[in-house]
mmCIF file of C-alpha atoms and ligand atoms in Angstrom:
data_model
loop_
_atom_site.group_PDB
_atom_site.id
_atom_site.type_symbol
_atom_site.label_atom_id
_atom_site.label_comp_id
_atom_site.label_asym_id
_atom_site.label_seq_id
_atom_site.Cartn_x
_atom_site.Cartn_y
_atom_site.Cartn_z
ATOM 1 C CA MET A 1124 30.241 46.516 -59.075
ATOM 2 C CA PRO A 1125 33.329 44.267 -58.856
ATOM 3 C CA THR A 1126 32.618 40.936 -57.176
ATOM 4 C CA ASP A 1127 34.808 37.990 -56.205
ATOM 5 C CA ILE A 1128 34.063 35.097 -58.534
ATOM 6 C CA GLN A 1129 35.484 31.652 -57.825
ATOM 7 C CA PHE A 1130 35.779 28.967 -60.442
ATOM 8 C CA THR A 1131 38.130 26.225 -61.564
ATOM 9 C CA LEU A 1132 40.390 27.167 -64.463
ATOM 10 C CA ASN A 1133 42.378 24.424 -66.152
ATOM 11 C CA GLY A 1134 42.145 22.368 -62.972
ATOM 12 C CA GLN A 1135 43.232 25.156 -60.619
ATOM 13 C CA ALA A 1136 40.990 26.907 -58.096
ATOM 14 C CA THR A 1137 40.804 30.500 -59.312
ATOM 15 C CA SER A 1138 39.339 33.697 -57.908
ATOM 16 C CA VAL A 1139 38.981 37.005 -59.735
ATOM 17 C CA ARG A 1140 37.468 40.295 -58.621
ATOM 18 C CA VAL A 1141 35.575 41.560 -61.646
ATOM 19 C CA ASP A 1142 32.275 43.010 -62.801
ATOM 20 C CA PRO A 1143 30.029 39.898 -63.033
ATOM 21 C CA GLU A 1144 28.719 41.185 -66.375
ATOM 22 C CA ARG A 1145 32.204 41.184 -67.862
ATOM 23 C CA MET A 1146 32.732 38.489 -70.464
ATOM 24 C CA LEU A 1147 34.822 35.408 -69.753
ATOM 25 C CA LEU A 1148 37.022 36.025 -72.804
ATOM 26 C CA ASP A 1149 38.060 39.479 -71.518
ATOM 27 C CA VAL A 1150 38.900 38.044 -68.117
ATOM 28 C CA LEU A 1151 40.862 35.127 -69.566
ATOM 29 C CA ARG A 1152 42.912 37.317 -71.898
ATOM 30 C CA ASP A 1153 43.213 40.635 -70.074
ATOM 31 C CA THR A 1154 42.974 39.752 -66.380
ATOM 32 C CA LEU A 1155 44.455 36.262 -66.273
ATOM 33 C CA GLY A 1156 46.848 36.549 -69.225
ATOM 34 C CA LEU A 1157 45.653 33.411 -71.042
ATOM 35 C CA LYS A 1158 45.843 34.476 -74.675
ATOM 36 C CA ALA A 1159 45.052 31.227 -76.523
ATOM 37 C CA SER A 1160 41.324 31.996 -76.782
ATOM 38 C CA ARG A 1161 40.933 34.509 -79.613
ATOM 39 C CA LEU A 1162 38.627 37.466 -80.104
ATOM 40 C CA GLY A 1163 37.122 37.235 -83.572
ATOM 41 C CA CYS A 1164 33.605 38.560 -83.957
ATOM 42 C CA GLY A 1165 32.858 39.232 -80.290
ATOM 43 C CA LEU A 1166 29.264 38.251 -81.010
ATOM 44 C CA GLY A 1167 29.175 34.493 -80.444
ATOM 45 C CA GLN A 1168 29.171 33.830 -84.187
ATOM 46 C CA CYS A 1169 32.658 32.696 -85.233
ATOM 47 C CA GLY A 1170 33.842 30.283 -82.531
ATOM 48 C CA ALA A 1171 37.397 31.669 -82.241
ATOM 49 C CA CYS A 1172 36.919 32.170 -78.495
ATOM 50 C CA THR A 1173 35.519 28.695 -77.735
ATOM 51 C CA VAL A 1174 36.370 27.200 -74.341
ATOM 52 C CA ILE A 1175 34.862 24.327 -72.354
ATOM 53 C CA LEU A 1176 32.524 25.271 -69.517
ATOM 54 C CA GLY A 1177 31.660 22.162 -67.527
ATOM 55 C CA ASP A 1178 31.228 19.563 -70.264
ATOM 56 C CA HIS A 1179 30.127 21.888 -73.038
ATOM 57 C CA ALA A 1180 31.809 24.192 -75.502
ATOM 58 C CA VAL A 1181 30.800 27.834 -75.118
ATOM 59 C CA THR A 1182 31.815 31.048 -76.801
ATOM 60 C CA ALA A 1183 33.699 32.959 -74.126
ATOM 61 C CA CYS A 1184 33.057 36.319 -75.797
ATOM 62 C CA ASP A 1185 29.390 36.222 -74.821
ATOM 63 C CA THR A 1186 29.628 34.227 -71.577
ATOM 64 C CA PRO A 1187 29.291 36.575 -68.587
ATOM 65 C CA MET A 1188 31.428 35.916 -65.536
ATOM 66 C CA TRP A 1189 28.403 35.444 -63.267
ATOM 67 C CA SER A 1190 27.557 32.301 -65.243
ATOM 68 C CA VAL A 1191 31.034 30.873 -64.629
ATOM 69 C CA ALA A 1192 30.930 31.041 -60.813
ATOM 70 C CA GLY A 1193 31.447 27.638 -59.210
ATOM 71 C CA LYS A 1194 32.050 25.926 -62.536
ATOM 72 C CA SER A 1195 35.007 24.471 -64.374
ATOM 73 C CA VAL A 1196 36.566 26.223 -67.370
ATOM 74 C CA THR A 1197 39.113 24.615 -69.681
ATOM 75 C CA THR A 1198 41.051 26.644 -72.216
ATOM 76 C CA LEU A 1199 43.636 25.547 -74.738
ATOM 77 C CA GLU A 1200 46.295 26.187 -72.094
ATOM 78 C CA GLY A 1201 44.719 23.360 -70.091
ATOM 79 C CA LEU A 1202 44.284 20.920 -72.974
ATOM 80 C CA GLY A 1203 47.861 19.859 -73.578
ATOM 81 C CA SER A 1204 51.406 21.112 -73.642
ATOM 82 C CA ARG A 1205 54.401 21.043 -75.979
ATOM 83 C CA ALA A 1206 55.818 18.169 -73.934
ATOM 84 C CA ALA A 1207 52.526 16.292 -73.684
ATOM 85 C CA PRO A 1208 50.171 17.397 -76.456
ATOM 86 C CA HIS A 1209 46.548 16.301 -76.445
ATOM 87 C CA PRO A 1210 45.806 13.693 -79.175
ATOM 88 C CA LEU A 1211 43.760 16.357 -80.962
ATOM 89 C CA GLN A 1212 46.772 18.666 -81.090
ATOM 90 C CA THR A 1213 48.955 15.883 -82.474
ATOM 91 C CA ALA A 1214 46.336 15.050 -85.098
ATOM 92 C CA PHE A 1215 45.938 18.733 -86.104
ATOM 93 C CA ILE A 1216 49.691 18.915 -86.701
ATOM 94 C CA GLU A 1217 49.796 15.636 -88.615
ATOM 95 C CA GLU A 1218 46.855 16.617 -90.814
ATOM 96 C CA GLN A 1219 48.093 20.234 -91.183
ATOM 97 C CA ALA A 1220 44.633 21.297 -90.026
ATOM 98 C CA LEU A 1221 45.387 24.986 -89.871
ATOM 99 C CA GLN A 1222 46.641 27.779 -92.029
ATOM 100 C CA CYS A 1223 46.809 31.153 -90.270
ATOM 101 C CA GLY A 1224 45.908 29.470 -86.981
ATOM 102 C CA PHE A 1225 43.531 32.137 -85.688
ATOM 103 C CA CYS A 1226 40.587 29.739 -85.378
ATOM 104 C CA THR A 1227 42.613 26.733 -84.206
ATOM 105 C CA SER A 1228 42.207 27.189 -80.461
ATOM 106 C CA GLY A 1229 38.441 27.350 -80.821
ATOM 107 C CA MET A 1230 38.367 24.359 -83.163
ATOM 108 C CA LEU A 1231 40.414 22.283 -80.716
ATOM 109 C CA MET A 1232 38.269 23.205 -77.736
ATOM 110 C CA ARG A 1233 35.022 22.526 -79.594
ATOM 111 C CA ALA A 1234 36.381 19.146 -80.701
ATOM 112 C CA ALA A 1235 37.610 18.349 -77.187
ATOM 113 C CA ALA A 1236 34.148 19.084 -75.773
ATOM 114 C CA LEU A 1237 32.591 16.807 -78.383
ATOM 115 C CA ILE A 1238 34.937 13.933 -77.554
ATOM 116 C CA LYS A 1239 34.347 14.443 -73.843
ATOM 117 C CA ARG A 1240 30.628 13.884 -74.331
ATOM 118 C CA ASN A 1241 30.869 11.412 -77.212
ATOM 119 C CA PRO A 1242 34.179 9.491 -77.379
ATOM 120 C CA HIS A 1243 33.255 7.873 -80.712
ATOM 121 C CA PRO A 1244 31.649 10.546 -82.878
ATOM 122 C CA SER A 1245 30.821 9.838 -86.498
ATOM 123 C CA GLU A 1246 32.043 12.162 -89.251
ATOM 124 C CA ALA A 1247 28.541 13.657 -89.305
ATOM 125 C CA ASP A 1248 28.744 14.254 -85.531
ATOM 126 C CA ILE A 1249 32.116 15.998 -85.975
ATOM 127 C CA ARG A 1250 30.830 18.195 -88.799
ATOM 128 C CA GLN A 1251 27.722 19.114 -86.842
ATOM 129 C CA ALA A 1252 29.686 19.923 -83.662
ATOM 130 C CA LEU A 1253 32.124 22.151 -85.540
ATOM 131 C CA GLU A 1254 29.635 23.939 -87.761
ATOM 132 C CA GLY A 1255 29.756 27.057 -85.572
ATOM 133 C CA ASN A 1256 33.544 27.361 -85.798
ATOM 134 C CA LEU A 1257 34.508 29.363 -88.848
ATOM 135 C CA CYS A 1258 37.837 29.319 -90.682
ATOM 136 C CA ARG A 1259 38.532 32.006 -93.259
ATOM 137 C CA CYS A 1260 41.426 29.957 -94.687
ATOM 138 C CA GLY A 1261 39.073 27.079 -95.464
ATOM 139 C CA VAL A 1262 40.703 24.192 -93.602
ATOM 140 C CA HIS A 1263 37.410 22.700 -92.425
ATOM 141 C CA ASN A 1264 37.878 19.364 -94.188
ATOM 142 C CA ARG A 1265 41.356 18.978 -92.721
ATOM 143 C CA VAL A 1266 39.981 19.771 -89.266
ATOM 144 C CA VAL A 1267 37.329 17.080 -89.644
ATOM 145 C CA ARG A 1268 40.030 14.591 -90.744
ATOM 146 C CA ALA A 1269 42.187 15.543 -87.774
ATOM 147 C CA VAL A 1270 39.389 15.105 -85.263
ATOM 148 C CA ALA A 1271 38.467 11.728 -86.790
ATOM 149 C CA LYS A 1272 42.146 10.691 -86.578
ATOM 150 C CA ALA A 1273 42.369 11.719 -82.922
ATOM 151 C CA VAL A 1274 39.223 9.768 -82.145
ATOM 152 C CA ALA A 1275 40.585 6.685 -83.887
HETATM 153 FE FE1 LIG B 2601 33.464 34.733 -79.736
HETATM 154 FE FE2 LIG B 2601 33.520 35.095 -82.401
HETATM 155 S S1 LIG B 2601 34.859 35.887 -80.877
HETATM 156 S S2 LIG B 2601 32.265 33.751 -81.250
#
């Protein structure tokens, strides 16, 4: 049964009328037109769809809309812009921390959530935080370098 769900999306009050069991990723991409969060596995196992819910990174593909009500969601569209990139985005470019780019949105959002909670993570903290974000191209070490650079 469609229900009105209110939440904050990238700093803007947002309301959508959707089935509360529908997944956040579907609503972001198909209802709200925000395509940065990617559908990889659809099972909460690859991290391509990672967004920030409150202060924590979550996989949007297995986050039902009822759990988003009244909360704050940040997607890559809310992290930075071409004109004013987030330090993580600048560091990813400088370190060439991507290849095909499919996982990059999720990597950035997971890293942003880490820095939000822990502004000075160690390399071990960064590796642990990102262990659920998979990259088939194998740029993990570059991603870790980029996050460390952004933190510094
Ligand atoms: Fe959500 Fe893989 S698409 S974790």
